[in-house]
Coordinates of C-alpha atoms in Angstrom, one line a residue:
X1 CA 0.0 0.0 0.0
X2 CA 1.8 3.1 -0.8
X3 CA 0.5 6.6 0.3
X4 CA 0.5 9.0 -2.3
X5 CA 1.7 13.1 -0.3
X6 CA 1.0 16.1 -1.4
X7 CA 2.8 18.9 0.9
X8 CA 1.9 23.0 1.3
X9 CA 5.5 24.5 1.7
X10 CA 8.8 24.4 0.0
X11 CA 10.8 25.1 2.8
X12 CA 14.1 23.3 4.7
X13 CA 11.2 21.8 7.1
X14 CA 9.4 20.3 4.3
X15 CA 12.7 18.8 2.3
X16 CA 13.6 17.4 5.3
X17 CA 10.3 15.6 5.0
X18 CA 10.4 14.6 1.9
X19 CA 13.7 12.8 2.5
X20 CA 12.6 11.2 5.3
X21 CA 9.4 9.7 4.0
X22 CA 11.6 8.7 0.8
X23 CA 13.0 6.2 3.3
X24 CA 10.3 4.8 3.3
X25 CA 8.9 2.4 0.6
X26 CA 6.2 3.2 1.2
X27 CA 6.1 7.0 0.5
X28 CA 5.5 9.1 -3.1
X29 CA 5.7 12.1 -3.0
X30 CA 3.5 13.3 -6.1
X31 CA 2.0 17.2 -5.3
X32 CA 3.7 20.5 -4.4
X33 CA 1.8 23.3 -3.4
X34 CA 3.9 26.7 -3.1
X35 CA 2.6 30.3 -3.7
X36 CA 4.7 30.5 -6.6
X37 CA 4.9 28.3 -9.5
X38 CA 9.3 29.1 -9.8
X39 CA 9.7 27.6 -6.2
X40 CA 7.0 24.8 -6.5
X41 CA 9.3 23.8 -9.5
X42 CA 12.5 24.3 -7.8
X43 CA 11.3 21.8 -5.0
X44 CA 9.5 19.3 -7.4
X45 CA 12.4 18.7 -9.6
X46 CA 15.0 17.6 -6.7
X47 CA 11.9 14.7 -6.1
X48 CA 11.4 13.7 -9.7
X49 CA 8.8 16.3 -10.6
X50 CA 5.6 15.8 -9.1
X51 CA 3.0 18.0 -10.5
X52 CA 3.0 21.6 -9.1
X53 CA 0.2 23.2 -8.2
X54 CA -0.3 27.3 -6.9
X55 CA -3.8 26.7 -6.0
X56 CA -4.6 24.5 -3.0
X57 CA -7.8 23.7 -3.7
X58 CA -6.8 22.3 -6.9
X59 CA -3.8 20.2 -5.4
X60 CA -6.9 18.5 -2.7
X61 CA -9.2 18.2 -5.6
X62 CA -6.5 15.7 -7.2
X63 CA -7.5 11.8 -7.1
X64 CA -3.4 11.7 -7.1
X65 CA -3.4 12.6 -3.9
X66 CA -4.1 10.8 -0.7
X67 CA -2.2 12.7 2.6
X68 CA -1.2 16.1 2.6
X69 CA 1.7 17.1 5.0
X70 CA 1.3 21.1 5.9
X71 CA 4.2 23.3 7.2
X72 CA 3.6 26.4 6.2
X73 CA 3.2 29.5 9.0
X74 CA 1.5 28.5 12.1
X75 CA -1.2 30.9 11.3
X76 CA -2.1 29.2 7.9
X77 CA -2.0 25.8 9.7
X78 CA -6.3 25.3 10.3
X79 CA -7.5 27.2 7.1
X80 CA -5.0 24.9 5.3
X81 CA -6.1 21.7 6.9
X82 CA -9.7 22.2 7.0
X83 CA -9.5 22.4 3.2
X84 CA -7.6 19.6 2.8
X85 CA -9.9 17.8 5.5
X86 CA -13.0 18.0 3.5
X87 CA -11.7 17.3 0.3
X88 CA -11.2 13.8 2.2
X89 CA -7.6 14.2 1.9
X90 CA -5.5 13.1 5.4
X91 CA -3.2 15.9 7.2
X92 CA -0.2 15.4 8.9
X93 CA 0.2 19.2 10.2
X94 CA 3.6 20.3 11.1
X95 CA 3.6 21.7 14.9
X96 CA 2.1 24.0 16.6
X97 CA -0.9 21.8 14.6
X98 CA -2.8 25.3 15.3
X99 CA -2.6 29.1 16.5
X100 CA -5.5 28.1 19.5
X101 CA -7.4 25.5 20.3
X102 CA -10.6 26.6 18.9
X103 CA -8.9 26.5 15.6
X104 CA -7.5 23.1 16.4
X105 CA -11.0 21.6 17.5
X106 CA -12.4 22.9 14.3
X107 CA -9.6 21.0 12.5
X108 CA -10.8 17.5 15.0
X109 CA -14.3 18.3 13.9
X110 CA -13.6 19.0 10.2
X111 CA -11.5 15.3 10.4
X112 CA -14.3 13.2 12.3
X113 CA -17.0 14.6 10.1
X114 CA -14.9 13.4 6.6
X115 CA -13.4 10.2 8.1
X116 CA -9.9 11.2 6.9
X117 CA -6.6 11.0 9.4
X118 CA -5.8 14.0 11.3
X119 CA -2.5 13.9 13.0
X120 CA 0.1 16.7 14.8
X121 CA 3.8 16.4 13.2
X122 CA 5.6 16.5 16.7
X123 CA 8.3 13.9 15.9
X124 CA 10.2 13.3 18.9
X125 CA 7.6 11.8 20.6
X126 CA 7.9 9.0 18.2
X127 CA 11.5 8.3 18.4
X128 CA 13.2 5.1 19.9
X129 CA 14.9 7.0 22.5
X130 CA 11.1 8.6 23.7
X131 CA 9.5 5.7 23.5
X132 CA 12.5 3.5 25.4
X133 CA 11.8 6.4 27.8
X134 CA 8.0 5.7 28.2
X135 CA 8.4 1.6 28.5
X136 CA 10.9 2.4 31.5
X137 CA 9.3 5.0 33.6
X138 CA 8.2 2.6 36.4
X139 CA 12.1 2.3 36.9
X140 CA 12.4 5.8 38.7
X141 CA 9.6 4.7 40.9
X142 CA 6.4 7.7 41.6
X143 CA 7.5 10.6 39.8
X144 CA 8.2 14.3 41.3
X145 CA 9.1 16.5 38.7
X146 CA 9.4 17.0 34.9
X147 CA 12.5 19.0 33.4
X148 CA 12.6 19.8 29.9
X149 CA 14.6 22.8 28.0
X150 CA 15.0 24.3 24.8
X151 CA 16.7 26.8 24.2
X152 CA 18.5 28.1 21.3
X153 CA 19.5 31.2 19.7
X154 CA 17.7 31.6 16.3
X155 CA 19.9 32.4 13.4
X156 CA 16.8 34.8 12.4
X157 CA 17.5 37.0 15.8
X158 CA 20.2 39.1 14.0
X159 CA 18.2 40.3 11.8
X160 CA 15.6 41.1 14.1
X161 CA 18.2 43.3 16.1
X162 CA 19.1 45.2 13.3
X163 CA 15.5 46.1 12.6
X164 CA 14.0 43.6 10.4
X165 CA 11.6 41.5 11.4
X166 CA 11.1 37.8 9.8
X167 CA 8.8 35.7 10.1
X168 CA 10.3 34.1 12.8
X169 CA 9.4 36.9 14.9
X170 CA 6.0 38.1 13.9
X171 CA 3.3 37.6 15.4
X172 CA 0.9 37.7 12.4
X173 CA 2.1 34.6 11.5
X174 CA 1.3 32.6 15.1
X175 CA 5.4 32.7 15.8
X176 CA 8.0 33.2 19.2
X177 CA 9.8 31.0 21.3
X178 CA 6.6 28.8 23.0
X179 CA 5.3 28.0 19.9
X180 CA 8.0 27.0 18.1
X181 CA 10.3 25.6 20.7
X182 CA 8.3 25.4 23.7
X183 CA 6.0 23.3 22.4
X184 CA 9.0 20.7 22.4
X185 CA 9.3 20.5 26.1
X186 CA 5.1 20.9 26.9
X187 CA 4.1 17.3 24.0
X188 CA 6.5 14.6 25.5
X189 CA 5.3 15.9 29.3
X190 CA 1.9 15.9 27.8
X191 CA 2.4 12.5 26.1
X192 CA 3.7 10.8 29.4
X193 CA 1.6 12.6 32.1
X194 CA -1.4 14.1 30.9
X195 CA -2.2 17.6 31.4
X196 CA -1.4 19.8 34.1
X197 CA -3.7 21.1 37.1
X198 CA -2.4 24.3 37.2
X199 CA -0.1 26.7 34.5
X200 CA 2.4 29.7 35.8
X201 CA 4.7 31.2 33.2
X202 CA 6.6 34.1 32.6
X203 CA 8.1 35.6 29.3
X204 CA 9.9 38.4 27.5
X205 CA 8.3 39.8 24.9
X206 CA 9.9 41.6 22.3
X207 CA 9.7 44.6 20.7
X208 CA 7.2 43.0 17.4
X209 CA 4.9 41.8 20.2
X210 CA 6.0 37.6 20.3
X211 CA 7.9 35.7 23.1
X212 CA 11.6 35.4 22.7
X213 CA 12.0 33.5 25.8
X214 CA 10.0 32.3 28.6
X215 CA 9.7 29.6 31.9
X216 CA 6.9 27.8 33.2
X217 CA 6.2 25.9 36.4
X218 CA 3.2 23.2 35.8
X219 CA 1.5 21.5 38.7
X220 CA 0.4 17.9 39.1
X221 CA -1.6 16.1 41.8
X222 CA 1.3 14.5 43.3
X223 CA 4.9 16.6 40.8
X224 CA 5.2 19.2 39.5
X225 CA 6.9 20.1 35.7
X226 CA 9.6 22.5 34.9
X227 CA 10.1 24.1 31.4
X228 CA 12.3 26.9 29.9
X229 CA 12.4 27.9 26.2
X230 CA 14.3 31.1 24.0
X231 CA 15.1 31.7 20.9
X232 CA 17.5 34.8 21.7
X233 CA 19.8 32.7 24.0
X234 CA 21.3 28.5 23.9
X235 CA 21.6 26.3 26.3
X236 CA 22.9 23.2 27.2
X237 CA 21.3 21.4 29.7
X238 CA 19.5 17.9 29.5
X239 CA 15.9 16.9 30.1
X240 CA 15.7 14.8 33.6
X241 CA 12.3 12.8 35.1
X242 CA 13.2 12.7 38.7
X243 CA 11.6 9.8 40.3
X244 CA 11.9 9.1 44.0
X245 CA 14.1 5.7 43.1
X246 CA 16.0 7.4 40.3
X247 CA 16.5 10.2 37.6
X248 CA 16.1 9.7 33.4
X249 CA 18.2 11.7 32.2
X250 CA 17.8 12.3 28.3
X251 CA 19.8 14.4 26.1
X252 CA 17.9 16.8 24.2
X253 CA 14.2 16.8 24.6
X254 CA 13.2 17.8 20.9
X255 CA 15.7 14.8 19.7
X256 CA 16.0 12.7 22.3
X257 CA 19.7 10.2 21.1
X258 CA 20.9 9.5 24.4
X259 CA 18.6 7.9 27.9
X260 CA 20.1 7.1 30.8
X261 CA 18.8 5.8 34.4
X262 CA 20.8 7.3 37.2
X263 CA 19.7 5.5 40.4
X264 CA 20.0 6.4 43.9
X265 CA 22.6 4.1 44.6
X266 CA 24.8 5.4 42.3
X267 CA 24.6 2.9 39.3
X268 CA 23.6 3.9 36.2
X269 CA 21.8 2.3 33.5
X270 CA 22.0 2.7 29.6
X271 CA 19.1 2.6 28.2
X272 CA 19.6 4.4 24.6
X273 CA 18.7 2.7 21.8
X274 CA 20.4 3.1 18.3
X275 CA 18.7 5.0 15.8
X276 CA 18.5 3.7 12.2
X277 CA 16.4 7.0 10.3
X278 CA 16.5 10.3 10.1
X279 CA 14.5 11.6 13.3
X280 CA 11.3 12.7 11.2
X281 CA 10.9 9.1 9.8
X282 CA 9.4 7.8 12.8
X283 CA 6.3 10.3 12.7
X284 CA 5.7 9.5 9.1
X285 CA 6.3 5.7 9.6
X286 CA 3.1 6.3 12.6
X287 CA 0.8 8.2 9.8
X288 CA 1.2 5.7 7.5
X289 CA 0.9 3.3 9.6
X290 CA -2.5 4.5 10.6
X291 CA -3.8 4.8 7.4
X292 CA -2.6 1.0 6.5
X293 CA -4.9 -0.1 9.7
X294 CA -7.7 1.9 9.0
X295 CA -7.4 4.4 11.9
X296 CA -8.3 8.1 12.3
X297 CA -6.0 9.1 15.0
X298 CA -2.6 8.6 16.8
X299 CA -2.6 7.0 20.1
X300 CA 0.5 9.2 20.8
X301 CA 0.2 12.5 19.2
X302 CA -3.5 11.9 19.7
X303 CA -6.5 14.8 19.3
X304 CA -6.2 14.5 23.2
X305 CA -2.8 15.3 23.9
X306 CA -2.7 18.2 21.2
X307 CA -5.4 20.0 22.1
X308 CA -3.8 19.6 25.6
X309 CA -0.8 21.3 24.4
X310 CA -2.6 23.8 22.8
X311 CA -5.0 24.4 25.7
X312 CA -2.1 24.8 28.5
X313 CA 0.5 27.2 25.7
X314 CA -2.7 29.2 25.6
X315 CA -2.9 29.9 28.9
X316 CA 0.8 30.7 29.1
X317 CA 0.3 33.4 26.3
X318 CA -2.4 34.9 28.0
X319 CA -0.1 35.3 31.4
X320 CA 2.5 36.6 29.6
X321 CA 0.3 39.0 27.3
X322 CA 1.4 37.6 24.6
X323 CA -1.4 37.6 21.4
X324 CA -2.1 36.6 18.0
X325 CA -4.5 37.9 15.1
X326 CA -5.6 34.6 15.1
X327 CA -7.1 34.9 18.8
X328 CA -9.3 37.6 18.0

């Protein structure tokens, strides 16, 4: 069974994709959609030309097409989907899936009511090293806190500082460091504990109006969860689930390649496993997956657990003051 993709955007996020899904057998990639018919070319012909389309209605109406992968701006993300949607075509969105979580339920709604596959493209959570993570939580015994950072300095911040603003930065376009990086640290916490009671952040807004950095403290019935993101500033410290028999300590939360048990007694257990693909194969491998069995959602990046995400960033934006167009 081979799942025929069309995708909206030519950009690195979306080539990286494409090669990915290439490794699988699976995969054909056979519609562009671009604004512009010179870039839709330019990204077709590195893929063997698949047919190029500057109307997305058009690609959707195609009987070529069967899944649609979406990564254009965040803010394009539900008007883009719900098209696709009820054309009957499936959606693999890249993340954040939506700008709010009324846009995202429409999105749910729009995929229930035309049967069709609807399914965030957060790809760490589908990893070997996440999910070695998930089978070996009882390890660590009950569980008191959740740590997860990511922070790194976007190559687009220069720019910003010498007065031009990219899309990166601009807040029409659903943008700023929770949504783009933050959301890295909030899915797997999400995906492993379930939503949080209780939400306190704190950000810095910049001078176009989005979050360039920002901290939040999350509270559970029984632990609490700990999260810093930034785009203007790196750093360099690992994701730990501190458990009262021991600590997971993994190396990067938005690719986790290293897991490790450290255990009150001192010893420490390797539990990384070796990764054969390129780190967005695994979320493709799920959708098609899904599709081959007949399903409608992910059991991991499930409707549940984004519109959790979506529901608890939300909440952060609006302590921090932080709003889109797409709110209003």
């Amino acid at each position: 069974m081979s799942i025929r993709f069309g995708v909206v955007g030519t950009n690195w996020i979306t080539d990286r994709f494409v090669q990915a899904g290439l490794e699988n057998e699976e995969f054909i990639l056979t519609a562009v959609y671009s604004r512009t018919e010179d870039k839709g070319q330019s990204f077709a012909a590195k893929y063997g030309g698949a047919a190029i389309y500057t109307n997305l209605e058009e690609m959707v109406s195609s009987s070529d097409v069967d899944a649609v992968y979406i990564a254009s701006p965040n803010s394009m993300h539900a008007e883009q989907a719900i098209i696709c949607l009820n054309h009957g075509k499936h959606v693999i969105c890249e993340k954040p899936i939506a700008s709010n979580s009324a846009e995202l339920k429409r999105m749910i709604e729009a995929a229930r009511n035309n049967d069709v596959l609807l399914m965030e493209a957060l790809k760490s959570t589908f990893m070997p090293n996440f999910r070695i993570v998930k089978d070996n939580l009882y390890k660590i015994g009950r569980v008191r806190r959740y740590f997860a950072s990511y922070c790194q300095y976007s190559s687009r911040y220069d720019a910003f500082r010498q007065g031009t603003v990219l899309n990166a930065f601009n807040p029409a376009y659903s943008n700023g460091s929770l949504m783009d990086l933050g959301i890295y640290c909030l899915y797997p916490m999400v995906a492993l504990f379930g939503k949080p009671e209780s939400v306190q952040a704190t950000g810095v807004l910049l001078s176009s109006g989005v979050d360039g950095e920002g901290s939040m403290v999350m509270r559970y019935s029984d632990m609490d969860a700990v999260v810093m993101h930034s785009k203007i500033a790196d750093s360099y410290l690992s994701a730990e689930i501190q458990g009262e028999n021991g600590t997971i300590v993994i190396d990067k939360i938005n690719q986790p390649y290293e897991v490790k048990i450290h255990y009150r007694d001192g010893t420490i257990e390797e539990l990384t496993q070796p990764q054969v693909y390129e780190s967005m194969y695994y979320e493709i491998e799920e959708f098609i997956t899904l599709l081959k069995n007949g399903e409608r959602e992910s059991g991991i990046n499930s409707h549940a657990n984004s519109l959790a995400v979506a529901e608890v960033m939300e909440e952060a934006r609006a302590q921090i003051g932080l709003r889109y167009t797409s709110d209003l």
